[in-house]
Amino acid sequence: MNRFAALLDALVFTPQRNGKLRLLRDHFAETADPERGWALAALTGALDLPTAKPAMIRALVADRVDPVLFAWSYDFVGDLAETTALIWPGPRDGARLRNAPPPTLSEVVEELRAATRAEVPALVAGWLDMLDATGRWALLKLVTGGMRVGVSERLAKTAVAGIGAVALEAVEEAWHALRPPYEALFAWVEGREGRPDIEAAARFRPMMLSHPLEDADLAAMLPPDFAAEWKWDGIRVQIAATAGERRLFSRTGEDIGDAFPDVMAAVDFTGVLDGELLVVRDGAVAPFADLQQRLNRKTVGPKLLASHPAWVRLYDILLDGEEDVRELPFDARRARLEAWHAAHRPARMDLSPLIGFAEWPELVEIRTGARAAAIEGLMLKRRASPYLAGRPKGHWYKWKREPLAADCVLMYAQRGHGKRSSFYSDYTFGLWSDGALVPVGKAYFGFTDEELQQLDRWIRNHTIQRFGPVREVEPGLVLEIVFDGVQRSTRHKSGLAMRFPRVSRIRWDKPAAEADRLETLAAMLADTATPAG
Amino acid sequence: MHIASPRPEDWLVVRPEGLHCVPGDFFVDPTRPVERALVTHGHADHARAGHGRVLATAETLAIMASRYGPAFAGATQALAYGEVLTIGGARVHLAPAGHILGSAQAAIEHAGTRVVVSGDYKRRRDPTCAAFEPVPCDVFVTEATFGLPVFRHPDDRHEVARLLDAHRRNPDRTLVVGVYALGKCQRLLCLLREAGYDRPVHIHGALEGLCGLYRDHGIDLGPLLPATVAERAALAGSIVLAPPGAIADRWARRLADPIVAMASGWMGVRQRARQRGVELPLVISDHADWDELLATLGDVGAPRVWVTHGREEALVHAARAMGIDARALALVGFEDEDS
């Protein structure tokens, strides 16, 4: 655990990518199995442990520390794991436990995996007694999930590939067929064994991702080189039906099939397809909020299946039957997809149509006209590009429609976490309705560090009331908020919810009374029905 | 007629200028110019220029003269640790506070009651100043800079070892350490020498004056060289000390591939260190940590404690749990975070 803790600690304080990569590579090269494999799993989010909820950590601390002092400390530090690690007073029975050797990462993982949920608190408390402050911090990060040390899954894989002679692409291709603690992966990368068998089960293949289109990009792009599609407002999925198995994967390779038995029932073929998961009723795509009802569920009842039917709008094919077609250019894959679809006609699936255009201005007009709730904008895909893993430059572009905007009044502010702890960085804002402000949303990004400091100062000087970590401020500061759409919401008092709200400008100059009214936002409600492709 | 002896809160009172001793008619660490000031130590938020008369240790007076020029006050009087002085109706003596060179606690007696104003203090060994001496008293006035149980400072030798380890592992990079110009800078230099580092340490121009002053007071800081950015290549592989404001500035960016370190008690909180762009946080503090604050309350045995600046509410809460009559003293003007 100490070694893993030292790695996390160093990663937190190393800002540069290359510095982080060096730390990871050294760790993987110098640490033995299975310790390094568990570290890799923890960093890539592949550890499946009975995780501890923040409430459990709070309960453990409350048992050892004066709750008043803990509350003040937490408010000051702004991070539950760090506060707990620093404040933990050590074992009740003095030096006995402190002198026991601290647990290794493998011991922690193995014991947690074998433990029932009820046994976790006592295990964690015992380890906290044996570790130093850095070790405690790392342990708490591990058990609460979410390392937040600035290491992407891809960076961790790059480091693994970096200790041997296997290409990153090969590691990524095999990744989803491998399981922690990755002994076979390390053996392969270090050249001690061949590539592990990755075809024994239906596995996730890394998706091809897009870049946002910048204005400068368009000038250098020729219209005939690109195909255009709608950018659907659902979630990206991969249907994998190989090796006699069927899976529905999210963009990160998580198997979400259990929540979508309606879609899974329609998978009666062999192949791997790429598309958008949507809720579609009578051929019309429902707003994202409807799809949200279906997400993050372990099971789904018949009522919800009937009221929120799922659908997949396909736009690419990776395996046509058993044939890997990823090397083919987009145009050829599209032809394969259309032929495949015509031959199989699977239920609950259709094709995302191509949008015909000759010149960019034509497409600009189409994009501007696209106000339907289920469409976020356009996708541009280079016709000659193969299906490449990751986010390669120059192949796929997302071209979101212009955001909507409203001038809102800051109402409440809350302290941030992580790098922003101690700064008031989470803002709740409202619009005028009958002379009073009604909250319409929350935003916590869209401003620079310098603006954050100015906002923080303004908030501290204009607080009228405090509720724990939240401050209510005078209605005196206007924020220009941009967002991708407006939906009806029963959860918000205003009855409306913004999609992806963020601060675009701080209107220091604008009197609060001149901010927008709630009716203005209501008028932006998008059409909910979208014709099927 | 029975006359009750005056209560300390009636003769030691908070005024806009600072803490006022009524029978002696002087202020302790006033933040505005006053006729008579007793200054506990030379940090700028405690020692200001422009008072009529200043009473302090000879070292503190020398520090003030070095920072503000010889005419920083109308008149000065040096008081050695332990020497007793009567000022009006008050008897005053100073005791070491262990914070920086010349730092003192002020013990003020009146009407049979002794109040100790501790200024800033720490309990760890510091080769650059005399160690804190607990003075038994009726009222102890304490700071609470690190008055939360999340602050438990590690051994400073451990922190210096980490600094030297980073230095050894990065022979081509410049290790820039942010240090407060008065106290931390000189203490870190002494700690480096004690750990066996005998190569020249480069110091930013803003640190030169006070390093000279410490040397004049017989404190050996080892070989020092000016940190001139023009000699970028020469600074690669060396340790550079600079004021906190300079480490995240353009000045530091012009150095050869710098590793930014910072020596401060605040570095114990990861996110604080990250907010300052620090890659190597060193927890080296000139203030008492949580355990030391509580231990000090026990050592001085005062039934009453007044808490001045920092996280007063937590220390007041903990002191009350120890059976001490504690309250926060609303003093303004002392710098708090990252001062």
PDB file of N, CA and C in Angstrom, chain A residues 9 12-13 15-16 66 68-69 72-73 76-77 79 82-83 86-87 134 137 418-423, chain B residues 148-152 173 266 268-275 278-279 281 290 311 313-314 317-318 337:
ATOM      1  N   ASP A   9       0.614   9.857  -4.717  1.00  0.00           N
ATOM      2  CA  ASP A   9       1.030  11.152  -4.193  1.00  0.00           C
ATOM      3  C   ASP A   9       1.913  11.872  -5.215  1.00  0.00           C
ATOM      4  N   VAL A  12      -0.155  13.146  -8.164  1.00  0.00           N
ATOM      5  CA  VAL A  12      -0.940  14.347  -7.856  1.00  0.00           C
ATOM      6  C   VAL A  12      -0.097  15.603  -8.038  1.00  0.00           C
ATOM      7  N   PHE A  13       1.173  15.509  -7.670  1.00  0.00           N
ATOM      8  CA  PHE A  13       2.012  16.700  -7.696  1.00  0.00           C
ATOM      9  C   PHE A  13       2.833  16.846  -8.973  1.00  0.00           C
ATOM     10  N   PRO A  15       2.529  17.760 -12.684  1.00  0.00           N
ATOM     11  CA  PRO A  15       1.548  18.267 -13.634  1.00  0.00           C
ATOM     12  C   PRO A  15       1.747  17.759 -15.067  1.00  0.00           C
ATOM     13  N   GLN A  16       2.993  17.548 -15.486  1.00  0.00           N
ATOM     14  CA  GLN A  16       3.223  17.251 -16.899  1.00  0.00           C
ATOM     15  C   GLN A  16       2.915  15.788 -17.218  1.00  0.00           C
ATOM     16  N   ASP A  66     -13.848  14.152  17.405  1.00  0.00           N
ATOM     17  CA  ASP A  66     -14.897  15.101  17.763  1.00  0.00           C
ATOM     18  C   ASP A  66     -15.567  15.609  16.472  1.00  0.00           C
ATOM     19  N   VAL A  68     -17.421  18.074  15.769  1.00  0.00           N
ATOM     20  CA  VAL A  68     -17.328  19.521  15.523  1.00  0.00           C
ATOM     21  C   VAL A  68     -15.990  19.846  14.862  1.00  0.00           C
ATOM     22  N   LEU A  69     -14.922  19.272  15.400  1.00  0.00           N
ATOM     23  CA  LEU A  69     -13.599  19.515  14.834  1.00  0.00           C
ATOM     24  C   LEU A  69     -13.497  18.928  13.443  1.00  0.00           C
ATOM     25  N   TRP A  72     -15.267  21.315  10.937  1.00  0.00           N
ATOM     26  CA  TRP A  72     -14.451  22.480  10.594  1.00  0.00           C
ATOM     27  C   TRP A  72     -13.279  22.089   9.691  1.00  0.00           C
ATOM     28  N   SER A  73     -12.696  20.947  10.001  1.00  0.00           N
ATOM     29  CA  SER A  73     -11.550  20.501   9.214  1.00  0.00           C
ATOM     30  C   SER A  73     -11.950  20.198   7.770  1.00  0.00           C
ATOM     31  N   PHE A  76     -12.447  23.190   5.787  1.00  0.00           N
ATOM     32  CA  PHE A  76     -11.185  23.839   5.422  1.00  0.00           C
ATOM     33  C   PHE A  76     -10.463  23.081   4.311  1.00  0.00           C
ATOM     34  N   VAL A  77     -10.410  21.758   4.420  1.00  0.00           N
ATOM     35  CA  VAL A  77      -9.620  20.956   3.466  1.00  0.00           C
ATOM     36  C   VAL A  77     -10.390  20.732   2.162  1.00  0.00           C
ATOM     37  N   ASP A  79     -11.912  18.008   1.007  1.00  0.00           N
ATOM     38  CA  ASP A  79     -11.838  16.691   0.369  1.00  0.00           C
ATOM     39  C   ASP A  79     -11.964  15.660   1.482  1.00  0.00           C
ATOM     40  N   GLU A  82      -8.897  13.259   2.031  1.00  0.00           N
ATOM     41  CA  GLU A  82      -7.725  13.930   2.592  1.00  0.00           C
ATOM     42  C   GLU A  82      -7.970  14.369   4.043  1.00  0.00           C
ATOM     43  N   THR A  83      -9.147  14.899   4.320  1.00  0.00           N
ATOM     44  CA  THR A  83      -9.457  15.316   5.691  1.00  0.00           C
ATOM     45  C   THR A  83      -9.348  14.125   6.634  1.00  0.00           C
ATOM     46  N   LEU A  86      -5.759  12.967   7.186  1.00  0.00           N
ATOM     47  CA  LEU A  86      -4.968  13.853   8.036  1.00  0.00           C
ATOM     48  C   LEU A  86      -5.426  13.820   9.491  1.00  0.00           C
ATOM     49  N   ILE A  87      -6.708  13.684   9.693  1.00  0.00           N
ATOM     50  CA  ILE A  87      -7.257  13.829  11.048  1.00  0.00           C
ATOM     51  C   ILE A  87      -7.255  12.507  11.821  1.00  0.00           C
ATOM     52  N   THR A 134      -0.258   9.496   4.204  1.00  0.00           N
ATOM     53  CA  THR A 134      -0.323   9.307   2.750  1.00  0.00           C
ATOM     54  C   THR A 134      -0.966   7.968   2.416  1.00  0.00           C
ATOM     55  N   TRP A 137      -4.677   8.219   2.930  1.00  0.00           N
ATOM     56  CA  TRP A 137      -5.296   8.969   1.830  1.00  0.00           C
ATOM     57  C   TRP A 137      -5.482   8.054   0.611  1.00  0.00           C
ATOM     58  N   GLY A 418     -11.351  19.196  -4.742  1.00  0.00           N
ATOM     59  CA  GLY A 418     -10.114  18.992  -5.465  1.00  0.00           C
ATOM     60  C   GLY A 418      -9.322  20.278  -5.542  1.00  0.00           C
ATOM     61  N   LYS A 419      -8.870  20.584  -6.729  1.00  0.00           N
ATOM     62  CA  LYS A 419      -7.994  21.734  -6.931  1.00  0.00           C
ATOM     63  C   LYS A 419      -8.691  23.028  -6.518  1.00  0.00           C
ATOM     64  N   ARG A 420     -10.016  23.007  -6.525  1.00  0.00           N
ATOM     65  CA  ARG A 420     -10.728  24.232  -6.219  1.00  0.00           C
ATOM     66  C   ARG A 420     -11.236  24.282  -4.793  1.00  0.00           C
ATOM     67  N   SER A 421     -10.807  23.354  -3.930  1.00  0.00           N
ATOM     68  CA  SER A 421     -11.316  23.390  -2.571  1.00  0.00           C
ATOM     69  C   SER A 421     -10.907  24.735  -1.994  1.00  0.00           C
ATOM     70  N   SER A 422     -11.777  25.287  -1.171  1.00  0.00           N
ATOM     71  CA  SER A 422     -11.633  26.606  -0.549  1.00  0.00           C
ATOM     72  C   SER A 422     -12.104  27.725  -1.472  1.00  0.00           C
ATOM     73  N   PHE A 423     -12.315  27.460  -2.738  1.00  0.00           N
ATOM     74  CA  PHE A 423     -12.893  28.476  -3.616  1.00  0.00           C
ATOM     75  C   PHE A 423     -14.385  28.207  -3.813  1.00  0.00           C
TER      76      PHE A 423
ATOM     77  N   LEU B 148      -6.343  23.304  13.654  1.00  0.00           N
ATOM     78  CA  LEU B 148      -7.285  22.249  13.256  1.00  0.00           C
ATOM     79  C   LEU B 148      -6.551  20.923  13.366  1.00  0.00           C
ATOM     80  N   PRO B 149      -7.268  19.858  13.746  1.00  0.00           N
ATOM     81  CA  PRO B 149      -6.567  18.582  13.936  1.00  0.00           C
ATOM     82  C   PRO B 149      -6.042  17.957  12.645  1.00  0.00           C
ATOM     83  N   VAL B 150      -6.276  18.576  11.499  1.00  0.00           N
ATOM     84  CA  VAL B 150      -5.654  18.051  10.270  1.00  0.00           C
ATOM     85  C   VAL B 150      -4.191  18.481  10.176  1.00  0.00           C
ATOM     86  N   PHE B 151      -3.792  19.415  11.038  1.00  0.00           N
ATOM     87  CA  PHE B 151      -2.402  19.874  10.983  1.00  0.00           C
ATOM     88  C   PHE B 151      -1.560  19.170  12.030  1.00  0.00           C
ATOM     89  N   ARG B 152      -0.790  18.188  11.575  1.00  0.00           N
ATOM     90  CA  ARG B 152       0.179  17.521  12.436  1.00  0.00           C
ATOM     91  C   ARG B 152       1.473  17.500  11.641  1.00  0.00           C
ATOM     92  N   ARG B 173      17.961  19.540 -13.167  1.00  0.00           N
ATOM     93  CA  ARG B 173      16.896  20.512 -12.952  1.00  0.00           C
ATOM     94  C   ARG B 173      17.238  21.444 -11.783  1.00  0.00           C
ATOM     95  N   TRP B 266       1.379  24.992   5.531  1.00  0.00           N
ATOM     96  CA  TRP B 266       0.180  24.778   4.705  1.00  0.00           C
ATOM     97  C   TRP B 266       0.349  23.625   3.739  1.00  0.00           C
ATOM     98  N   GLY B 268       0.932  20.709   4.187  1.00  0.00           N
ATOM     99  CA  GLY B 268       0.380  19.442   4.642  1.00  0.00           C
ATOM    100  C   GLY B 268      -0.939  19.107   3.975  1.00  0.00           C
ATOM    101  N   VAL B 269      -1.610  20.114   3.431  1.00  0.00           N
ATOM    102  CA  VAL B 269      -2.880  19.879   2.743  1.00  0.00           C
ATOM    103  C   VAL B 269      -2.615  19.878   1.235  1.00  0.00           C
ATOM    104  N   ARG B 270      -2.767  18.692   0.627  1.00  0.00           N
ATOM    105  CA  ARG B 270      -2.430  18.514  -0.780  1.00  0.00           C
ATOM    106  C   ARG B 270      -3.011  19.568  -1.704  1.00  0.00           C
ATOM    107  N   GLN B 271      -4.310  19.814  -1.522  1.00  0.00           N
ATOM    108  CA  GLN B 271      -4.960  20.706  -2.480  1.00  0.00           C
ATOM    109  C   GLN B 271      -4.432  22.133  -2.358  1.00  0.00           C
ATOM    110  N   ARG B 272      -4.037  22.516  -1.154  1.00  0.00           N
ATOM    111  CA  ARG B 272      -3.446  23.850  -0.982  1.00  0.00           C
ATOM    112  C   ARG B 272      -2.150  23.948  -1.769  1.00  0.00           C
ATOM    113  N   ALA B 273      -1.369  22.900  -1.684  1.00  0.00           N
ATOM    114  CA  ALA B 273      -0.096  22.890  -2.396  1.00  0.00           C
ATOM    115  C   ALA B 273      -0.333  22.935  -3.900  1.00  0.00           C
ATOM    116  N   ARG B 274      -1.319  22.171  -4.345  1.00  0.00           N
ATOM    117  CA  ARG B 274      -1.587  22.125  -5.792  1.00  0.00           C
ATOM    118  C   ARG B 274      -2.076  23.463  -6.306  1.00  0.00           C
ATOM    119  N   GLN B 275      -2.895  24.140  -5.483  1.00  0.00           N
ATOM    120  CA  GLN B 275      -3.399  25.440  -5.907  1.00  0.00           C
ATOM    121  C   GLN B 275      -2.255  26.411  -6.158  1.00  0.00           C
ATOM    122  N   VAL B 278       2.662  23.894  -6.645  1.00  0.00           N
ATOM    123  CA  VAL B 278       3.849  23.302  -6.029  1.00  0.00           C
ATOM    124  C   VAL B 278       3.939  21.819  -6.391  1.00  0.00           C
ATOM    125  N   GLU B 279       5.139  21.388  -6.802  1.00  0.00           N
ATOM    126  CA  GLU B 279       5.335  19.975  -7.138  1.00  0.00           C
ATOM    127  C   GLU B 279       5.913  19.202  -5.963  1.00  0.00           C
ATOM    128  N   PRO B 281       5.853  19.639  -2.079  1.00  0.00           N
ATOM    129  CA  PRO B 281       5.455  20.363  -0.872  1.00  0.00           C
ATOM    130  C   PRO B 281       6.271  19.897   0.334  1.00  0.00           C
ATOM    131  N   TRP B 290      -1.382  21.319  15.653  1.00  0.00           N
ATOM    132  CA  TRP B 290      -2.547  21.106  16.529  1.00  0.00           C
ATOM    133  C   TRP B 290      -2.149  20.492  17.875  1.00  0.00           C
ATOM    134  N   ARG B 311      -7.481  29.592  13.098  1.00  0.00           N
ATOM    135  CA  ARG B 311      -8.758  28.905  13.186  1.00  0.00           C
ATOM    136  C   ARG B 311      -9.215  28.916  14.647  1.00  0.00           C
ATOM    137  N   GLU B 313     -12.092  29.197  16.204  1.00  0.00           N
ATOM    138  CA  GLU B 313     -13.248  28.483  16.733  1.00  0.00           C
ATOM    139  C   GLU B 313     -12.902  27.058  17.118  1.00  0.00           C
ATOM    140  N   ALA B 314     -12.053  26.396  16.346  1.00  0.00           N
ATOM    141  CA  ALA B 314     -11.708  25.009  16.659  1.00  0.00           C
ATOM    142  C   ALA B 314     -10.866  24.925  17.923  1.00  0.00           C
ATOM    143  N   HIS B 317     -12.978  25.582  20.933  1.00  0.00           N
ATOM    144  CA  HIS B 317     -13.801  24.397  21.192  1.00  0.00           C
ATOM    145  C   HIS B 317     -12.985  23.328  21.937  1.00  0.00           C
ATOM    146  N   ALA B 318     -11.776  23.061  21.435  1.00  0.00           N
ATOM    147  CA  ALA B 318     -10.948  22.015  22.047  1.00  0.00           C
ATOM    148  C   ALA B 318     -10.490  22.419  23.445  1.00  0.00           C
ATOM    149  N   GLU B 337      -4.125  33.068   5.692  1.00  0.00           N
ATOM    150  CA  GLU B 337      -3.726  31.991   4.804  1.00  0.00           C
ATOM    151  C   GLU B 337      -2.455  32.355   4.044  1.00  0.00           C
TER     152      GLU B 337
END
